[in-house]
PDB file of C-alpha atoms in Angstrom:
ATOM      1  CA  MET O   1      44.379  20.865  16.573  1.00 70.00           C
ATOM      2  CA  GLY O   2      43.204  17.955  14.263  1.00 78.00           C
ATOM      3  CA  TYR O   3      41.471  15.965  16.933  1.00 75.00           C
ATOM      4  CA  LEU O   4      39.503  19.014  17.926  1.00 81.00           C
ATOM      5  CA  LEU O   5      38.336  19.863  14.468  1.00 83.00           C
ATOM      6  CA  LYS O   6      37.217  16.241  14.083  1.00 82.00           C
ATOM      7  CA  ARG O   7      35.387  16.519  17.381  1.00 82.00           C
ATOM      8  CA  GLU O   8      33.401  19.726  16.341  1.00 82.00           C
ATOM      9  CA  PHE O   9      32.707  18.598  12.773  1.00 84.00           C
ATOM     10  CA  ARG O  10      30.996  15.475  14.446  1.00 83.00           C
ATOM     11  CA  TYR O  11      28.716  17.651  16.132  1.00 81.00           C
ATOM     12  CA  LYS O  12      27.989  19.796  13.328  1.00 84.00           C
ATOM     13  CA  ARG O  13      27.710  17.214  10.600  1.00 85.00           C
ATOM     14  CA  ARG O  14      23.951  16.544  11.526  1.00 86.00           C
ATOM     15  CA  ASP O  15      23.132  20.350  11.823  1.00 86.00           C
ATOM     16  CA  VAL O  16      24.475  20.910   8.342  1.00 89.00           C
ATOM     17  CA  ILE O  17      22.279  18.326   6.820  1.00 89.00           C
ATOM     18  CA  ARG O  18      19.258  19.355   8.759  1.00 90.00           C
ATOM     19  CA  ASP O  19      20.037  23.163   7.756  1.00 90.00           C
ATOM     20  CA  VAL O  20      20.242  22.336   4.122  1.00 91.00           C
ATOM     21  CA  LEU O  21      17.008  20.193   3.977  1.00 91.00           C
ATOM     22  CA  VAL O  22      15.213  22.944   5.882  1.00 91.00           C
ATOM     23  CA  GLN O  23      16.577  25.715   3.365  1.00 91.00           C
ATOM     24  CA  LEU O  24      15.871  23.682   0.239  1.00 91.00           C
ATOM     25  CA  ALA O  25      11.984  23.518   1.220  1.00 91.00           C
ATOM     26  CA  ALA O  26      10.893  26.951  -0.148  1.00 88.00           C
ATOM     27  CA  PRO O  27      12.773  26.638  -3.467  1.00 88.00           C
ATOM     28  CA  ALA O  28      11.504  23.240  -3.798  1.00 89.00           C
ATOM     29  CA  LEU O  29       7.865  24.564  -3.698  1.00 87.00           C
ATOM     30  CA  CYS O  30       8.939  27.466  -6.131  1.00 84.00           C
ATOM     31  CA  MET O  31      10.231  24.537  -8.646  1.00 85.00           C
ATOM     32  CA  ALA O  32       7.000  22.652  -8.195  1.00 85.00           C
ATOM     33  CA  ALA O  33       4.858  25.912  -8.748  1.00 82.00           C
ATOM     34  CA  CYS O  34       7.075  26.365 -11.885  1.00 80.00           C
ATOM     35  CA  ILE O  35       6.320  22.973 -13.318  1.00 79.00           C
ATOM     36  CA  PHE O  36       2.746  22.676 -12.418  1.00 80.00           C
ATOM     37  CA  ALA O  37       1.296  26.127 -11.948  1.00 77.00           C
ATOM     38  CA  SER O  38       3.422  28.568 -14.224  1.00 74.00           C
ATOM     39  CA  ASP O  39       0.975  30.777 -15.359  1.00 76.00           C
ATOM     40  CA  ALA O  40      -0.487  31.342 -11.934  1.00 77.00           C
ATOM     41  CA  LEU O  41       3.070  32.139 -10.691  1.00 74.00           C
ATOM     42  CA  LYS O  42       3.535  34.820 -13.588  1.00 73.00           C
ATOM     43  CA  VAL O  43       0.275  36.367 -12.546  1.00 76.00           C
ATOM     44  CA  PHE O  44       1.253  36.418  -8.807  1.00 76.00           C
ATOM     45  CA  GLY O  45       4.529  37.989  -9.512  1.00 72.00           C
ATOM     46  CA  ALA O  46       2.864  40.968 -11.442  1.00 72.00           C
ATOM     47  CA  TYR O  47       0.215  41.409  -8.582  1.00 75.00           C
ATOM     48  CA  ILE O  48       3.085  41.894  -6.339  1.00 74.00           C
ATOM     49  CA  TYR O  49       3.879  45.202  -8.343  1.00 73.00           C
ATOM     50  CA  MET O  50       0.282  46.388  -8.437  1.00 75.00           C
ATOM     51  CA  LEU O  51       0.859  47.477  -4.859  1.00 72.00           C
ATOM     52  CA  PRO O  52       1.897  51.073  -4.046  1.00 71.00           C
ATOM     53  CA  GLU O  53       5.383  51.413  -4.797  1.00 69.00           C
ATOM     54  CA  PRO O  54       6.693  52.143  -1.297  1.00 67.00           C
ATOM     55  CA  ALA O  55       4.985  49.027  -0.263  1.00 69.00           C
ATOM     56  CA  TYR O  56       7.387  46.492  -2.360  1.00 70.00           C
ATOM     57  CA  ARG O  57      10.101  48.861  -1.874  1.00 69.00           C
ATOM     58  CA  LEU O  58       9.907  48.509   1.775  1.00 68.00           C
ATOM     59  CA  LEU O  59      10.384  44.603   1.284  1.00 68.00           C
ATOM     60  CA  GLY O  60      13.611  45.210  -0.712  1.00 66.00           C
ATOM     61  CA  LEU O  61      12.081  44.784  -4.091  1.00 72.00           C
ATOM     62  CA  GLU O  62      13.015  46.134  -7.305  1.00 67.00           C
ATOM     63  CA  LYS O  63      10.923  46.444 -10.282  1.00 67.00           C
ATOM     64  CA  GLU O  64      11.251  43.228 -12.520  1.00 64.00           C
ATOM     65  CA  LEU O  65       9.604  42.223 -15.807  1.00 62.00           C
ATOM     66  CA  ASN O  66       9.989  38.444 -15.600  1.00 67.00           C
ATOM     67  CA  TYR O  67       8.345  36.540 -12.902  1.00 71.00           C
ATOM     68  CA  ASN O  68       9.820  33.162 -13.517  1.00 73.00           C
ATOM     69  CA  TYR O  69      11.629  30.578 -10.934  1.00 78.00           C
ATOM     70  CA  TRP O  70      14.668  32.992 -10.925  1.00 81.00           C
ATOM     71  CA  PHE O  71      12.609  35.947  -9.716  1.00 80.00           C
ATOM     72  CA  TYR O  72      11.163  34.119  -6.906  1.00 83.00           C
ATOM     73  CA  ILE O  73      14.235  32.748  -6.005  1.00 84.00           C
ATOM     74  CA  LYS O  74      15.590  36.110  -5.347  1.00 84.00           C
ATOM     75  CA  VAL O  75      12.506  36.514  -2.964  1.00 84.00           C
ATOM     76  CA  ILE O  76      13.296  33.405  -1.287  1.00 87.00           C
ATOM     77  CA  ILE O  77      17.148  34.424  -0.883  1.00 88.00           C
ATOM     78  CA  MET O  78      16.230  37.669   0.511  1.00 85.00           C
ATOM     79  CA  PHE O  79      13.994  36.488   3.226  1.00 86.00           C
ATOM     80  CA  SER O  80      15.937  33.136   3.903  1.00 90.00           C
ATOM     81  CA  ASN O  81      19.079  35.135   4.125  1.00 90.00           C
ATOM     82  CA  ILE O  82      17.365  36.691   7.422  1.00 89.00           C
ATOM     83  CA  TYR O  83      16.562  32.960   8.764  1.00 91.00           C
ATOM     84  CA  ILE O  84      19.931  31.682   7.938  1.00 91.00           C
ATOM     85  CA  MET O  85      21.976  34.375   9.662  1.00 91.00           C
ATOM     86  CA  TRP O  86      19.810  34.323  12.533  1.00 91.00           C
ATOM     87  CA  ASN O  87      20.257  30.362  12.828  1.00 91.00           C
ATOM     88  CA  VAL O  88      23.973  30.648  12.421  1.00 90.00           C
ATOM     89  CA  CYS O  89      24.490  33.245  15.158  1.00 89.00           C
ATOM     90  CA  LYS O  90      21.842  31.164  17.523  1.00 88.00           C
ATOM     91  CA  GLY O  91      24.181  28.195  17.102  1.00 87.00           C
ATOM     92  CA  VAL O  92      27.385  29.967  17.967  1.00 88.00           C
ATOM     93  CA  PHE O  93      26.181  29.953  21.626  1.00 86.00           C
ATOM     94  CA  SER O  94      25.485  26.180  21.885  1.00 84.00           C
ATOM     95  CA  ASP O  95      28.740  25.701  20.248  1.00 83.00           C
ATOM     96  CA  VAL O  96      30.700  27.971  22.763  1.00 83.00           C
ATOM     97  CA  ASP O  97      29.150  26.833  25.941  1.00 79.00           C
ATOM     98  CA  ARG O  98      28.791  23.131  24.864  1.00 78.00           C
ATOM     99  CA  ASP O  99      32.013  21.861  26.595  1.00 75.00           C
ATOM    100  CA  GLU O 100      31.804  23.712  29.957  1.00 74.00           C
ATOM    101  CA  LYS O 101      27.945  22.698  30.258  1.00 74.00           C
ATOM    102  CA  ASN O 102      28.527  18.931  29.750  1.00 72.00           C
ATOM    103  CA  GLY O 103      31.781  19.145  31.797  1.00 70.00           C
ATOM    104  CA  SER O 104      34.224  17.886  29.030  1.00 70.00           C
ATOM    105  CA  ILE O 105      36.292  21.056  29.349  1.00 68.00           C
ATOM    106  CA  PHE O 106      37.973  19.238  32.344  1.00 67.00           C
ATOM    107  CA  TYR O 107      39.241  16.436  29.994  1.00 66.00           C
ATOM    108  CA  MET O 108      39.910  18.833  27.281  1.00 68.00           C
ATOM    109  CA  CYS O 109      42.359  20.897  29.375  1.00 67.00           C
ATOM    110  CA  ASN O 110      43.482  17.465  31.110  1.00 64.00           C
ATOM    111  CA  GLN O 111      44.858  16.486  27.516  1.00 65.00           C
ATOM    112  CA  LEU O 112      47.073  19.665  27.301  1.00 71.00           C
ATOM    113  CA  PHE O 113      44.459  21.096  24.703  1.00 75.00           C
ATOM    114  CA  SER O 114      44.696  25.168  25.363  1.00 78.00           C
ATOM    115  CA  ARG O 115      41.551  27.219  25.578  1.00 79.00           C
ATOM    116  CA  LYS O 116      43.040  29.012  22.536  1.00 82.00           C
ATOM    117  CA  ALA O 117      43.031  25.877  20.372  1.00 83.00           C
ATOM    118  CA  ILE O 118      39.355  25.083  21.419  1.00 82.00           C
ATOM    119  CA  ILE O 119      37.971  28.012  20.802  1.00 85.00           C
ATOM    120  CA  ILE O 120      39.744  28.357  17.377  1.00 87.00           C
ATOM    121  CA  SER O 121      38.587  24.758  16.592  1.00 87.00           C
ATOM    122  CA  LYS O 122      35.032  25.723  17.402  1.00 87.00           C
ATOM    123  CA  TYR O 123      35.148  28.880  15.102  1.00 90.00           C
ATOM    124  CA  ILE O 124      36.726  27.161  12.391  1.00 90.00           C
ATOM    125  CA  ALA O 125      34.054  24.382  12.418  1.00 90.00           C
ATOM    126  CA  SER O 126      31.134  26.857  12.600  1.00 91.00           C
ATOM    127  CA  ALA O 127      32.655  29.084   9.773  1.00 91.00           C
ATOM    128  CA  VAL O 128      33.191  25.771   7.426  1.00 92.00           C
ATOM    129  CA  SER O 129      29.703  24.518   8.251  1.00 92.00           C
ATOM    130  CA  PHE O 130      27.965  27.723   7.384  1.00 93.00           C
ATOM    131  CA  VAL O 131      30.053  28.116   4.054  1.00 93.00           C
ATOM    132  CA  THR O 132      29.359  24.248   3.229  1.00 93.00           C
ATOM    133  CA  THR O 133      25.427  24.700   4.043  1.00 93.00           C
ATOM    134  CA  TYR O 134      25.128  28.063   2.063  1.00 93.00           C
ATOM    135  CA  ILE O 135      27.011  26.545  -0.935  1.00 93.00           C
ATOM    136  CA  LEU O 136      24.969  23.440  -0.938  1.00 93.00           C
ATOM    137  CA  TRP O 137      22.032  25.520  -0.654  1.00 92.00           C
ATOM    138  CA  PHE O 138      22.674  27.796  -3.616  1.00 90.00           C
ATOM    139  CA  ALA O 139      23.642  24.531  -5.773  1.00 89.00           C
ATOM    140  CA  GLY O 140      20.434  23.133  -4.891  1.00 89.00           C
ATOM    141  CA  MET O 141      18.493  26.224  -6.003  1.00 87.00           C
ATOM    142  CA  MET O 142      20.370  25.934  -9.466  1.00 84.00           C
ATOM    143  CA  LEU O 143      19.615  22.328  -9.963  1.00 83.00           C
ATOM    144  CA  MET O 144      16.030  23.058  -9.291  1.00 83.00           C
ATOM    145  CA  GLY O 145      16.138  25.690 -11.894  1.00 77.00           C
ATOM    146  CA  VAL O 146      17.156  23.031 -14.394  1.00 75.00           C
ATOM    147  CA  ALA O 147      14.422  20.842 -13.109  1.00 74.00           C
ATOM    148  CA  ALA O 148      11.934  23.738 -13.483  1.00 71.00           C
ATOM    149  CA  GLY O 149      12.460  23.634 -17.265  1.00 63.00           C
ATOM    150  CA  MET O 150      14.509  26.705 -17.521  1.00 63.00           C
ATOM    151  CA  LYS O 151      16.163  27.265 -21.012  1.00 63.00           C
ATOM    152  CA  THR O 152      19.870  26.546 -21.076  1.00 59.00           C
ATOM    153  CA  ARG O 153      20.661  30.109 -22.142  1.00 61.00           C
ATOM    154  CA  ASN O 154      18.684  31.465 -19.147  1.00 64.00           C
ATOM    155  CA  ILE O 155      20.013  29.198 -16.557  1.00 66.00           C
ATOM    156  CA  ALA O 156      23.826  30.118 -17.601  1.00 67.00           C
ATOM    157  CA  GLY O 157      22.882  33.818 -17.042  1.00 67.00           C
ATOM    158  CA  ASN O 158      21.152  33.436 -13.930  1.00 73.00           C
ATOM    159  CA  ILE O 159      23.973  31.298 -12.507  1.00 75.00           C
ATOM    160  CA  LYS O 160      26.318  33.983 -13.389  1.00 77.00           C
ATOM    161  CA  GLU O 161      24.011  36.442 -11.488  1.00 77.00           C
ATOM    162  CA  MET O 162      23.580  34.045  -8.511  1.00 81.00           C
ATOM    163  CA  LEU O 163      27.427  33.618  -7.905  1.00 83.00           C
ATOM    164  CA  PRO O 164      27.841  36.946  -6.594  1.00 82.00           C
ATOM    165  CA  MET O 165      24.863  36.565  -4.347  1.00 83.00           C
ATOM    166  CA  MET O 166      26.475  33.459  -2.823  1.00 88.00           C
ATOM    167  CA  CYS O 167      29.641  34.909  -2.189  1.00 86.00           C
ATOM    168  CA  GLY O 168      28.328  38.033  -0.510  1.00 85.00           C
ATOM    169  CA  GLY O 169      25.990  35.801   1.482  1.00 88.00           C
ATOM    170  CA  ILE O 170      29.068  34.064   2.857  1.00 91.00           C
ATOM    171  CA  ILE O 171      31.090  37.212   3.489  1.00 89.00           C
ATOM    172  CA  ILE O 172      27.933  38.366   5.457  1.00 88.00           C
ATOM    173  CA  GLY O 173      27.670  35.260   7.289  1.00 90.00           C
ATOM    174  CA  ILE O 174      31.293  34.976   8.342  1.00 91.00           C
ATOM    175  CA  LEU O 175      31.040  38.706   9.496  1.00 88.00           C
ATOM    176  CA  LEU O 176      28.080  37.883  11.737  1.00 90.00           C
ATOM    177  CA  LEU O 177      29.353  34.569  12.926  1.00 91.00           C
ATOM    178  CA  SER O 178      32.790  36.247  13.994  1.00 89.00           C
ATOM    179  CA  PHE O 179      30.923  39.046  15.830  1.00 86.00           C
ATOM    180  CA  THR O 180      28.589  36.995  17.941  1.00 89.00           C
ATOM    181  CA  TYR O 181      31.886  34.922  19.083  1.00 89.00           C
ATOM    182  CA  ILE O 182      32.864  37.918  20.940  1.00 87.00           C
ATOM    183  CA  TYR O 183      29.459  38.371  23.005  1.00 85.00           C
ATOM    184  CA  ALA O 184      29.406  34.374  23.316  1.00 85.00           C
ATOM    185  CA  VAL O 185      32.749  34.208  25.084  1.00 84.00           C
ATOM    186  CA  TYR O 186      32.528  37.505  27.046  1.00 79.00           C
ATOM    187  CA  LYS O 187      29.109  36.455  28.930  1.00 66.00           C
ATOM    188  CA  ARG O 188      30.300  33.209  30.538  1.00 62.00           C
ATOM    189  CA  LYS O 189      26.956  32.555  32.293  1.00 60.00           C
ATOM    190  CA  LYS O 190      24.319  33.527  30.184  1.00 62.00           C
ATOM    191  CA  SER O 191      20.698  32.943  29.733  1.00 68.00           C
ATOM    192  CA  GLU O 192      18.929  31.914  26.402  1.00 71.00           C
ATOM    193  CA  TYR O 193      17.040  34.669  26.711  1.00 72.00           C
ATOM    194  CA  ARG O 194      20.035  37.049  26.719  1.00 76.00           C
ATOM    195  CA  ALA O 195      21.616  35.240  23.884  1.00 79.00           C
ATOM    196  CA  SER O 196      18.132  35.509  21.987  1.00 81.00           C
ATOM    197  CA  VAL O 197      18.105  39.294  22.428  1.00 83.00           C
ATOM    198  CA  PHE O 198      21.724  39.630  21.225  1.00 84.00           C
ATOM    199  CA  VAL O 199      20.965  37.780  18.248  1.00 87.00           C
ATOM    200  CA  ASN O 200      17.843  39.517  17.390  1.00 86.00           C
ATOM    201  CA  PHE O 201      19.530  42.838  17.936  1.00 85.00           C
ATOM    202  CA  ILE O 202      22.323  42.302  15.291  1.00 85.00           C
ATOM    203  CA  ILE O 203      19.939  40.769  12.717  1.00 86.00           C
ATOM    204  CA  PHE O 204      16.724  42.417  12.935  1.00 85.00           C
ATOM    205  CA  GLY O 205      17.737  45.380  14.813  1.00 83.00           C
ATOM    206  CA  THR O 206      20.614  46.342  11.915  1.00 81.00           C
ATOM    207  CA  LEU O 207      18.229  45.421   9.444  1.00 81.00           C
ATOM    208  CA  ILE O 208      15.450  47.885  10.537  1.00 79.00           C
ATOM    209  CA  ALA O 209      18.142  50.632  10.827  1.00 76.00           C
ATOM    210  CA  GLY O 210      19.639  49.623   7.517  1.00 74.00           C
ATOM    211  CA  GLY O 211      16.045  49.932   5.873  1.00 73.00           C
ATOM    212  CA  LEU O 212      15.689  53.411   7.362  1.00 74.00           C
ATOM    213  CA  TYR O 213      16.501  54.995   3.957  1.00 72.00           C
ATOM    214  CA  LYS O 214      13.445  53.536   2.340  1.00 72.00           C
ATOM    215  CA  LEU O 215      11.067  55.676   4.611  1.00 73.00           C
ATOM    216  CA  LYS O 216      12.099  58.305   2.033  1.00 72.00           C
ATOM    217  CA  ASN O 217      10.336  56.824  -0.789  1.00 70.00           C
ATOM    218  CA  VAL O 218       7.253  56.325   1.645  1.00 73.00           C
ATOM    219  CA  VAL O 219       7.329  60.104   2.397  1.00 73.00           C
ATOM    220  CA  LEU O 220       7.696  61.089  -1.135  1.00 73.00           C
ATOM    221  CA  TRP O 221       4.916  58.855  -2.243  1.00 72.00           C
ATOM    222  CA  ILE O 222       2.355  60.186   0.209  1.00 74.00           C
ATOM    223  CA  MET O 223       3.209  63.667  -0.657  1.00 72.00           C
ATOM    224  CA  ASP O 224       2.684  62.971  -4.337  1.00 70.00           C
ATOM    225  CA  TYR O 225      -0.705  60.894  -3.536  1.00 69.00           C
ATOM    226  CA  LEU O 226      -1.867  63.923  -1.507  1.00 72.00           C
ATOM    227  CA  LYS O 227      -0.483  66.248  -4.287  1.00 70.00           C
ATOM    228  CA  LYS O 228       1.227  68.445  -2.032  1.00 68.00           C
ATOM    229  CA  PRO O 229       4.514  70.252  -2.990  1.00 68.00           C
ATOM    230  CA  HIS O 230       7.465  69.185  -1.494  1.00 62.00           C
ATOM    231  CA  PRO O 231      10.418  71.489  -2.477  1.00 65.00           C
ATOM    232  CA  GLY O 232      13.463  70.358  -1.045  1.00 64.00           C
ATOM    233  CA  LEU O 233      12.137  67.581   1.000  1.00 61.00           C
ATOM    234  CA  PHE O 234      14.078  64.833  -0.911  1.00 62.00           C
ATOM    235  CA  GLU O 235      17.091  66.720   0.150  1.00 65.00           C
ATOM    236  CA  ASN O 236      16.258  66.967   3.725  1.00 66.00           C
ATOM    237  CA  PHE O 237      16.205  62.902   3.751  1.00 66.00           C
ATOM    238  CA  GLU O 238      19.305  62.269   1.864  1.00 68.00           C
ATOM    239  CA  PHE O 239      21.243  61.420   5.126  1.00 69.00           C
ATOM    240  CA  LEU O 240      19.097  58.135   5.419  1.00 69.00           C
ATOM    241  CA  ASP O 241      20.787  56.920   2.346  1.00 68.00           C
ATOM    242  CA  GLY O 242      23.976  56.093   4.667  1.00 69.00           C
ATOM    243  CA  PHE O 243      21.689  53.907   7.034  1.00 72.00           C
ATOM    244  CA  ARG O 244      21.658  51.112   4.322  1.00 70.00           C
ATOM    245  CA  TRP O 245      25.279  50.111   5.218  1.00 70.00           C
ATOM    246  CA  PHE O 246      24.259  49.553   8.954  1.00 73.00           C
ATOM    247  CA  SER O 247      22.856  46.239   8.090  1.00 74.00           C
ATOM    248  CA  PRO O 248      25.066  43.333   6.711  1.00 77.00           C
ATOM    249  CA  LEU O 249      21.843  41.613   5.322  1.00 78.00           C
ATOM    250  CA  SER O 250      21.140  44.721   3.030  1.00 76.00           C
ATOM    251  CA  TRP O 251      24.266  44.100   1.354  1.00 76.00           C
ATOM    252  CA  ALA O 252      23.120  40.925   0.090  1.00 76.00           C
ATOM    253  CA  ASN O 253      19.721  42.080  -1.147  1.00 79.00           C
ATOM    254  CA  PRO O 254      19.668  40.141  -4.705  1.00 80.00           C
ATOM    255  CA  PHE O 255      17.833  42.922  -6.163  1.00 76.00           C
ATOM    256  CA  VAL O 256      20.298  45.345  -5.564  1.00 74.00           C
ATOM    257  CA  VAL O 257      23.352  45.282  -7.755  1.00 71.00           C
ATOM    258  CA  HIS O 258      26.786  46.394  -6.224  1.00 70.00           C
ATOM    259  CA  ASN O 259      29.613  47.438  -8.506  1.00 73.00           C
ATOM    260  CA  MET O 260      33.066  45.650  -8.200  1.00 75.00           C
ATOM    261  CA  ARG O 261      34.386  48.577  -6.061  1.00 79.00           C
ATOM    262  CA  GLU O 262      31.468  48.308  -3.577  1.00 76.00           C
ATOM    263  CA  TRP O 263      32.165  44.568  -3.055  1.00 76.00           C
ATOM    264  CA  ILE O 264      35.747  44.858  -2.755  1.00 82.00           C
ATOM    265  CA  THR O 265      35.458  47.620  -0.061  1.00 81.00           C
ATOM    266  CA  LEU O 266      32.533  45.483   1.944  1.00 79.00           C
ATOM    267  CA  THR O 267      34.790  42.235   1.532  1.00 82.00           C
ATOM    268  CA  LEU O 268      37.848  44.212   3.104  1.00 86.00           C
ATOM    269  CA  ALA O 269      35.813  45.783   5.630  1.00 82.00           C
ATOM    270  CA  ALA O 270      34.156  42.179   6.687  1.00 82.00           C
ATOM    271  CA  PHE O 271      37.577  40.497   6.594  1.00 85.00           C
ATOM    272  CA  ILE O 272      39.101  43.157   9.024  1.00 88.00           C
ATOM    273  CA  ILE O 273      36.026  43.144  11.431  1.00 85.00           C
ATOM    274  CA  SER O 274      35.914  39.311  11.450  1.00 85.00           C
ATOM    275  CA  CYS O 275      39.893  39.086  11.936  1.00 87.00           C
ATOM    276  CA  VAL O 276      39.692  41.605  14.849  1.00 88.00           C
ATOM    277  CA  SER O 277      36.542  39.574  16.369  1.00 86.00           C
ATOM    278  CA  VAL O 278      38.330  36.290  16.343  1.00 86.00           C
ATOM    279  CA  VAL O 279      41.006  37.733  17.974  1.00 87.00           C
ATOM    280  CA  CYS O 280      39.126  39.384  20.601  1.00 87.00           C
ATOM    281  CA  ALA O 281      36.991  36.219  21.079  1.00 84.00           C
ATOM    282  CA  VAL O 282      40.355  33.959  21.511  1.00 84.00           C
ATOM    283  CA  PHE O 283      41.415  36.636  24.360  1.00 84.00           C
ATOM    284  CA  LEU O 284      38.241  36.820  25.858  1.00 82.00           C
ATOM    285  CA  TYR O 285      37.811  32.872  26.076  1.00 80.00           C
ATOM    286  CA  GLU O 286      41.521  32.534  27.417  1.00 76.00           C
ATOM    287  CA  LYS O 287      40.336  34.822  30.191  1.00 74.00           C
ATOM    288  CA  ARG O 288      37.703  32.876  31.420  1.00 66.00           C
ATOM    289  CA  THR O 289      37.637  32.041  35.056  1.00 54.00           C
ATOM    290  CA  LEU O 290      38.470  28.056  35.694  1.00 50.00           C
ATOM    291  CA  ASP O 291      35.594  27.472  38.231  1.00 46.00           C
ATOM    292  CA  TYR O 292      33.888  24.789  35.753  1.00 43.00           C
TER     293      TYR O 292
END
């Protein structure tokens, strides 16, 4: 197992460095704007909330009063999480199929490595690489907050607020990563198009489903704007509130604060689903045909 892990980490090392640099580009621009154009940045933040309430709520934004570096970092986290999770899930397919595409699976099996050990090493390497990338990304954003000239008291408070966001993102990333492994090993011969469709579905499809509850705010705003009475309308749309749990990405919205009970529930659910997904992925990978 040690050899297999070292082998997988060699493949992932370059990806980790590249992903961290790409993900830090947006907060770096935000930091530069805070240093050189802080007044303009505050005005821009105020303009966001000049939009009708349903418009910014559809984006997942809650009302804020301070438009400093940390406010924009929340916005960056919200949208970057979509790209990060999409990128992680898409990378699963190349990791799983790499050995069979380049023919090294013959060498691996001839060295008495079981398929079970191979797929577990791939999963561990993917999970550790993702967690490392995510932590480095958050650490970089916190250091940029210091460079942006934030007060020490504000930095300490915002770091305390960002740590749960980081933990939530890690939980969600592991959940989506684990779930993707099932499909990656189940579909032995799959086109890049099918892989992309699957990834887009579990990222964007669940995200859309998870945001359906926001339509309630849009309908109510339209009725109020038209000055139309809507007795009982709010209650008719209450069922949409449950849809926000359909999207793991909505759990990590930095503008939504979850209580401890909700986080414990989400963590346990993600842990159980991840464990089941890994067991299923190992079983399916061992059952692959030997025609490679």
